[in-house]
Amino acid sequence: MHSIYFDHSGTTPVHPAVAEEMYRYLTGDNFGNPSSVHNYGLQIRKKVTEAREKVAQAIGASAGEIVFTSGGTESDNMAIHGAAYTNKNRGNHIITSAVEHHAVLNTVKALGKDGFDITVLPVDQYGMVSVDDVAAAITDKTILITIMHANNEVGTIMPVAEIGKLARERKIIFHVDAVQSFGKIPVNVDELGVNLLSVSGHKIYGPKGIGALYIRKGTRWRQTLFHGGAQERLRRAGTENIPGIMGLARAIELAVENRETESARLKVLRDKLIKGLTGMEDVRLTGHPVKRLPNHASFLFKYIEGESMLLSLDMKGIAASTGSACTSGSLEPSHVLLAMGVRHEEAHGSLRITLGKDNTEDDVDYFLEAMKPIVEKLRDMSPLKD
Ligand code: PLP
């Protein structure tokens, strides 16, 4: 029986070197609390400092600008909530896009219920936000722009550096969700011109429940969510997740080391996959054909339910997804596809293949072979056809 994992945008397996590093901080004498003054604490504090430096270096930041969080969702919430409330006296307008992850979209919507004025920008057919639309939406009241670097459902890479330039000129805080892009394409906080940037461990062969938020020095941002101790220099209360932090730093180190070669390798597999599937009748690629993540291929199949494809693929030992991990399982069509102008009935036929470090060309060949009879059978059964 084959076992092929094609859902790396959903989550990734923990790299053995990451697990090894984490185990070190779950066993023996490495259990200290970094806030303690005795030697157990001091040893761990030193390690957390080293980990912070590694994370910072990977994105061109300095260590003092990194805060460890419980993952991408918390980083997004912390960034947006903190920026909004800290700058409320300057204005109440926030700009985002219609295709953001729910960690951003729902946070911004919640602010909308608390007196903030929200602009949700449309996207084009590829899921791309336009820099001109961002420029046109800015008002004297705009305090925050939050736009993702790469979309989790369709893989499209957004023009964040251009938006960052605009934000800097207008002195507006710019947050970027880089949860999907980090480790796959270059992420440098100065090149992107960001004030705040979110990353997550479990998308890059690190553990779940750990992430980081970059906060540019000088940014008018205060923590507004967690009340408690003085950890993370008053930016994130709560005793640090030491095994998680050590695992995240190791995962980031590996991601930086392998990014270029691995992305080039996956791009070849991705393109073979795209060519194979779009060669079939009534199948089209979603997301941008060129400006897309190197490991990401997403499609719309006419007359088929995405869920049925997933079940059929699962029976052949292939794990894929239809859009984001959070929206699958619900009957609602993807907000990303709808924003791209895909019709309701069509949006249900989506399939997302996201490649990772253990995938080979044989996997792609096996998948393409497996898909032919699946599509044929499902279409034969489909009440949607004719
Ligand atoms: N942002 C994006 C773009 C994501 O794809 C995800 C996860 O799917 C998140 C945020 C949430 O990250 P986490 O699962 O670490 O909370």
Coordinates of C-alpha atoms and ligand atoms in Angstrom, one line a residue:
M1 CA 0.0 0.0 0.0
H2 CA 1.3 3.4 -1.0
S3 CA 1.5 6.1 1.6
I4 CA 1.9 9.5 0.0
Y5 CA 1.5 12.8 2.0
F6 CA 0.5 15.7 -0.2
D7 CA -0.9 18.1 2.4
H8 CA 2.2 20.0 3.5
S9 CA 0.3 23.3 3.6
G10 CA -2.0 21.7 6.2
T11 CA 0.9 20.6 8.3
T12 CA 4.2 18.8 8.0
P13 CA 5.9 15.9 9.8
V14 CA 8.3 16.9 12.5
H15 CA 11.9 16.6 11.1
P16 CA 13.9 13.9 13.1
A17 CA 16.5 16.5 13.9
V18 CA 13.8 18.8 15.4
A19 CA 12.4 16.0 17.4
E20 CA 15.8 15.1 18.7
E21 CA 16.4 18.7 19.7
M22 CA 13.0 18.9 21.5
Y23 CA 13.6 15.6 23.3
R24 CA 16.7 17.2 24.9
Y25 CA 14.4 19.8 26.5
L26 CA 11.8 17.3 27.7
T27 CA 14.3 15.1 29.5
G28 CA 17.2 15.2 32.0
D29 CA 18.1 18.5 33.6
N30 CA 16.9 20.8 30.8
F31 CA 13.5 21.5 32.4
G32 CA 14.3 24.9 34.0
N33 CA 12.1 28.0 33.8
P34 CA 14.1 30.7 32.0
S35 CA 12.7 33.3 34.5
S36 CA 14.4 31.5 37.4
V37 CA 17.7 32.9 38.8
H38 CA 19.3 29.5 39.7
N39 CA 21.4 27.5 37.3
Y40 CA 18.5 25.4 35.8
G41 CA 16.9 28.7 34.8
L42 CA 20.0 30.4 33.5
Q43 CA 21.0 27.5 31.3
I44 CA 17.7 27.5 29.6
R45 CA 17.6 31.2 29.3
K46 CA 20.9 31.1 27.4
K47 CA 19.4 28.5 25.1
V48 CA 16.2 30.6 24.5
T49 CA 18.5 33.6 23.6
E50 CA 20.4 31.5 21.1
A51 CA 17.1 30.2 19.6
R52 CA 15.8 33.7 19.3
E53 CA 18.9 34.8 17.5
K54 CA 18.5 31.9 15.0
V55 CA 14.9 32.9 14.3
A56 CA 15.8 36.6 13.9
Q57 CA 18.7 35.8 11.6
A58 CA 16.5 33.8 9.3
I59 CA 14.3 36.8 8.5
G60 CA 16.9 39.5 8.7
A61 CA 15.8 40.8 12.1
S62 CA 17.5 41.3 15.4
A63 CA 16.8 39.0 18.4
G64 CA 15.0 41.7 20.4
E65 CA 12.4 41.9 17.7
I66 CA 11.2 38.3 18.0
V67 CA 8.5 37.1 20.3
F68 CA 7.6 33.4 20.7
T69 CA 3.9 32.6 20.4
S70 CA 1.7 29.5 20.3
G71 CA 1.6 29.5 16.5
G72 CA 0.4 31.4 13.4
T73 CA -3.0 32.1 14.8
E74 CA -1.7 33.7 17.9
S75 CA 0.9 35.7 16.0
D76 CA -1.8 37.0 13.7
N77 CA -4.1 37.9 16.6
M78 CA -1.4 39.5 18.6
A79 CA -0.1 41.5 15.7
I80 CA -3.4 42.9 14.6
H81 CA -5.0 43.4 18.0
G82 CA -2.0 45.0 19.4
A83 CA -1.4 47.4 16.5
A84 CA -5.1 48.3 16.3
Y85 CA -5.6 49.2 20.0
T86 CA -2.2 50.8 20.4
N87 CA -3.0 53.2 17.6
K88 CA -6.6 53.8 18.2
N89 CA -6.0 57.5 19.1
R90 CA -4.4 58.0 15.6
G91 CA -7.2 56.4 13.5
N92 CA -9.5 53.4 13.3
H93 CA -9.1 52.2 9.7
I94 CA -7.7 48.8 8.9
I95 CA -7.0 47.3 5.4
T96 CA -6.9 43.6 4.6
S97 CA -7.7 41.3 1.7
A98 CA -10.6 38.9 1.1
V99 CA -8.3 35.9 0.9
E100 CA -6.6 36.1 4.2
H101 CA -6.5 33.1 6.5
H102 CA -9.3 33.1 9.1
A103 CA -6.7 33.9 11.8
V104 CA -6.5 37.4 10.2
L105 CA -9.9 37.8 8.7
N106 CA -11.8 36.9 11.8
T107 CA -9.5 39.0 14.0
V108 CA -10.1 42.0 11.8
K109 CA -13.9 41.3 11.7
A110 CA -14.0 41.2 15.5
L111 CA -12.3 44.6 15.5
G112 CA -15.0 45.8 13.1
K113 CA -17.5 45.1 15.9
D114 CA -15.5 47.2 18.3
G115 CA -15.5 50.5 16.4
F116 CA -12.8 49.9 13.8
D117 CA -13.5 50.6 10.2
I118 CA -12.5 47.7 8.0
T119 CA -11.7 47.6 4.3
V120 CA -11.6 44.1 2.8
L121 CA -9.9 44.4 -0.6
P122 CA -11.0 42.2 -3.5
V123 CA -8.6 40.0 -5.4
D124 CA -8.3 39.2 -9.1
Q125 CA -9.0 35.8 -10.7
Y126 CA -5.6 34.5 -9.4
G127 CA -6.3 35.5 -5.8
M128 CA -3.9 38.5 -6.1
V129 CA -4.5 41.8 -4.3
S130 CA -3.6 44.9 -6.4
V131 CA -1.2 47.4 -5.0
D132 CA -3.3 50.2 -6.6
D133 CA -6.3 49.0 -4.7
V134 CA -4.3 49.2 -1.5
A135 CA -3.1 52.7 -2.3
A136 CA -6.7 53.8 -3.1
A137 CA -8.0 52.4 0.1
I138 CA -5.6 54.3 2.4
T139 CA -7.2 57.2 4.2
D140 CA -5.9 59.6 6.9
K141 CA -7.4 57.2 9.4
T142 CA -5.6 54.1 8.2
I143 CA -3.4 52.6 11.0
L144 CA -2.8 49.1 9.8
I145 CA -2.5 47.1 6.6
T146 CA -2.5 43.3 7.0
I147 CA -1.9 41.2 3.8
M148 CA -0.6 37.7 3.6
H149 CA 2.7 36.8 1.8
A150 CA 1.4 33.6 0.2
N151 CA -2.1 32.2 0.1
N152 CA -2.6 28.8 1.8
E153 CA -5.4 27.7 -0.5
V154 CA -4.2 28.7 -3.9
G155 CA -0.5 29.4 -3.4
T156 CA -0.5 32.9 -4.9
I157 CA 2.4 35.1 -3.8
M158 CA 1.2 38.7 -3.0
P159 CA 3.1 41.9 -3.9
V160 CA 4.0 42.5 -0.3
A161 CA 7.2 44.4 -0.9
E162 CA 5.3 47.0 -3.0
I163 CA 2.6 47.2 -0.3
G164 CA 5.3 47.6 2.3
K165 CA 6.8 50.5 0.5
L166 CA 3.5 52.2 0.3
A167 CA 2.8 51.6 4.0
R168 CA 6.2 52.9 5.0
E169 CA 5.7 56.1 2.9
R170 CA 2.4 56.7 4.6
K171 CA 3.7 55.6 8.1
I172 CA 1.1 52.9 8.4
I173 CA 1.9 49.7 10.3
F174 CA 2.2 46.7 8.0
H175 CA 1.6 43.2 9.1
V176 CA 2.3 40.2 6.9
D177 CA 1.2 36.6 7.6
A178 CA 4.2 34.6 6.3
V179 CA 3.0 31.3 7.7
Q180 CA 2.9 29.6 4.2
S181 CA 5.8 31.5 2.6
F182 CA 8.5 31.1 5.2
G183 CA 10.9 28.3 4.3
K184 CA 9.7 28.2 0.6
I185 CA 10.6 31.7 -0.7
P186 CA 12.9 34.4 0.7
V187 CA 11.4 36.2 3.7
N188 CA 13.3 39.2 4.8
V189 CA 11.7 41.8 6.9
D190 CA 13.5 44.8 5.4
E191 CA 13.0 43.7 1.8
L192 CA 9.3 43.2 2.5
G193 CA 9.1 46.5 4.5
V194 CA 7.0 44.9 7.3
N195 CA 6.5 46.0 10.9
L196 CA 5.0 42.8 12.0
L197 CA 5.4 39.3 10.6
S198 CA 3.9 35.9 11.6
V199 CA 5.5 32.5 11.3
S200 CA 4.4 29.1 12.5
G201 CA 6.4 26.0 13.4
H202 CA 4.3 23.1 12.1
K203 CA 4.4 24.3 8.5
I204 CA 8.2 23.9 8.3
Y205 CA 8.8 20.5 9.9
G206 CA 8.6 21.9 13.4
P207 CA 6.2 21.1 16.1
K208 CA 2.6 22.3 16.4
G209 CA 1.7 25.0 18.9
I210 CA 4.7 27.2 18.5
G211 CA 5.3 30.2 16.3
A212 CA 6.9 33.6 16.3
L213 CA 5.9 37.2 15.8
Y214 CA 8.4 39.7 14.5
I215 CA 7.9 43.2 15.8
R216 CA 10.1 45.8 14.2
K217 CA 11.9 48.0 16.7
G218 CA 10.1 51.3 17.0
T219 CA 6.7 50.0 15.9
R220 CA 3.8 51.4 17.9
W221 CA 2.6 48.1 19.2
R222 CA 1.8 46.9 22.7
Q223 CA 0.5 43.5 23.7
T224 CA -3.2 43.7 24.3
L225 CA -4.3 40.0 24.6
F226 CA -2.5 38.2 27.4
H227 CA -2.3 39.6 30.9
G228 CA 0.2 37.9 33.2
G229 CA 3.9 37.7 33.8
A230 CA 6.7 39.8 32.3
Q231 CA 7.9 37.1 29.9
E232 CA 9.1 37.9 26.4
R233 CA 9.9 41.4 27.6
L234 CA 6.3 42.1 28.5
R235 CA 5.1 41.2 25.0
R236 CA 3.8 37.7 25.7
A237 CA 2.9 36.6 29.2
G238 CA 3.2 32.9 30.2
T239 CA 6.0 30.5 30.9
E240 CA 7.8 29.8 27.6
N241 CA 7.2 26.6 25.7
I242 CA 10.9 25.6 25.8
P243 CA 10.8 22.3 23.8
G244 CA 8.6 24.1 21.2
I245 CA 11.0 27.1 21.0
M246 CA 14.0 24.9 20.6
G247 CA 12.2 22.8 18.0
L248 CA 11.1 25.9 16.1
A249 CA 14.7 27.3 16.0
R250 CA 16.0 24.0 14.7
A251 CA 13.3 23.8 12.1
I252 CA 14.0 27.3 11.0
E253 CA 17.7 26.6 10.8
L254 CA 17.0 23.6 8.5
A255 CA 14.5 25.5 6.4
V256 CA 17.0 28.2 5.7
E257 CA 19.7 25.6 4.9
N258 CA 17.5 23.6 2.5
R259 CA 15.3 26.3 1.1
E260 CA 16.9 26.9 -2.3
T261 CA 17.7 23.4 -3.3
E262 CA 14.4 22.0 -1.9
S263 CA 12.3 24.7 -3.6
A264 CA 14.0 24.1 -6.9
R265 CA 13.4 20.3 -6.6
L266 CA 9.7 20.7 -5.6
K267 CA 9.0 23.2 -8.4
V268 CA 9.9 20.5 -11.0
L269 CA 7.5 18.1 -9.3
R270 CA 4.8 20.7 -8.9
D271 CA 5.0 21.6 -12.6
K272 CA 4.8 18.0 -13.7
L273 CA 1.7 17.7 -11.5
I274 CA 0.1 20.8 -12.9
K275 CA 0.8 19.7 -16.5
G276 CA -0.6 16.3 -15.8
L277 CA -3.8 17.4 -14.1
T278 CA -4.6 20.4 -16.3
G279 CA -4.1 18.1 -19.3
M280 CA -7.3 16.3 -18.2
E281 CA -10.7 17.5 -19.4
D282 CA -12.5 20.2 -17.3
V283 CA -9.7 20.7 -14.8
R284 CA -8.1 24.1 -14.3
L285 CA -5.4 25.5 -12.1
T286 CA -6.4 27.9 -9.3
G287 CA -4.1 30.6 -8.1
H288 CA -1.4 32.4 -10.1
P289 CA 0.4 30.3 -12.8
V290 CA 3.8 31.8 -12.1
K291 CA 3.8 33.8 -8.9
R292 CA 3.0 30.8 -6.7
L293 CA 4.6 28.8 -4.0
P294 CA 7.1 26.2 -5.3
N295 CA 5.4 23.3 -3.6
H296 CA 1.8 24.3 -4.2
A297 CA -0.6 23.1 -6.9
S298 CA -4.4 23.7 -6.6
F299 CA -7.2 22.9 -9.0
L300 CA -10.8 23.0 -9.8
F301 CA -12.5 19.9 -11.2
K302 CA -15.8 20.4 -12.9
Y303 CA -18.7 18.1 -11.9
I304 CA -16.9 16.6 -8.9
E305 CA -17.0 17.2 -5.2
G306 CA -13.6 17.8 -3.7
E307 CA -14.4 15.7 -0.7
S308 CA -15.2 12.7 -2.9
M309 CA -11.8 13.0 -4.5
L310 CA -10.1 13.1 -1.1
L311 CA -11.9 9.9 0.0
S312 CA -11.0 8.1 -3.2
L313 CA -7.4 9.3 -3.0
D314 CA -7.2 8.3 0.6
M315 CA -8.2 4.7 -0.4
K316 CA -5.2 4.7 -2.7
G317 CA -2.9 5.9 0.1
I318 CA -2.7 9.5 -1.0
A319 CA -3.4 12.3 1.5
A320 CA -4.5 15.6 -0.2
S321 CA -6.8 18.4 0.7
T322 CA -9.5 20.7 -0.7
G323 CA -8.4 24.1 0.3
S324 CA -7.4 24.9 3.8
A325 CA -7.4 22.4 6.7
C326 CA -9.8 24.6 8.6
T327 CA -12.5 24.9 5.9
S328 CA -12.5 21.3 4.9
G329 CA -15.0 19.4 6.9
S330 CA -17.5 22.3 6.5
L331 CA -19.9 22.5 3.6
E332 CA -19.2 26.1 3.1
P333 CA -17.3 26.7 -0.1
S334 CA -13.9 28.3 0.3
H335 CA -14.0 32.1 0.9
V336 CA -10.7 32.3 -1.1
L337 CA -12.2 30.7 -4.3
L338 CA -15.4 32.8 -4.0
A339 CA -13.3 36.0 -3.7
M340 CA -11.5 34.9 -6.9
G341 CA -14.9 34.9 -8.7
V342 CA -15.4 31.1 -8.7
R343 CA -19.0 30.2 -8.7
H344 CA -20.5 28.4 -5.6
E345 CA -21.1 25.1 -7.4
E346 CA -17.7 25.1 -9.0
A347 CA -15.9 25.9 -5.8
H348 CA -16.8 22.6 -4.3
G349 CA -14.6 20.8 -6.8
S350 CA -11.3 22.0 -5.5
L351 CA -8.2 19.9 -4.8
R352 CA -5.0 21.1 -3.2
I353 CA -1.7 19.2 -3.6
T354 CA 1.1 20.6 -1.5
L355 CA 4.5 18.9 -1.8
G356 CA 7.2 18.4 0.8
K357 CA 10.6 17.0 1.6
D358 CA 9.7 13.3 1.3
N359 CA 7.8 13.5 -2.0
T360 CA 9.5 12.1 -5.1
E361 CA 8.7 12.0 -8.8
D362 CA 7.4 8.5 -8.3
D363 CA 4.8 9.9 -6.0
V364 CA 3.7 12.4 -8.6
D365 CA 3.5 9.6 -11.3
Y366 CA 1.5 7.3 -9.0
F367 CA -0.9 10.2 -8.1
L368 CA -1.4 11.1 -11.8
E369 CA -2.1 7.5 -12.7
A370 CA -4.5 7.1 -9.7
M371 CA -6.4 10.3 -10.6
K372 CA -7.6 9.2 -14.0
P373 CA -10.0 6.4 -12.9
I374 CA -11.1 8.4 -9.9
V375 CA -12.1 11.4 -12.0
E376 CA -13.8 9.1 -14.5
K377 CA -15.8 7.2 -11.9
L378 CA -16.8 10.3 -9.9
R379 CA -18.0 12.1 -13.1
D380 CA -19.9 9.1 -14.2
M381 CA -21.7 9.1 -10.9
S382 CA -22.1 12.9 -10.7
P383 CA -25.6 14.5 -10.7
L384 CA -23.8 17.7 -11.6
K385 CA -22.9 16.5 -15.1
D386 CA -25.4 17.7 -17.7
Ligands
PLP1 N1 -1.9 31.7 8.5 C1 -1.9 31.0 7.4 C2 -1.7 31.6 6.0 C3 -2.0 29.6 7.5 O1 -2.0 28.8 6.5 C4 -2.2 29.0 8.8 C5 -2.5 27.6 9.0 O2 -3.1 26.9 8.2 C6 -2.3 29.9 9.9 C7 -2.1 31.3 9.7 C8 -2.5 29.4 11.3 O3 -1.3 28.9 11.9 P1 -1.3 27.9 13.1 O4 -1.9 26.6 12.6 O5 0.1 27.8 13.5 O6 -2.2 28.6 14.1

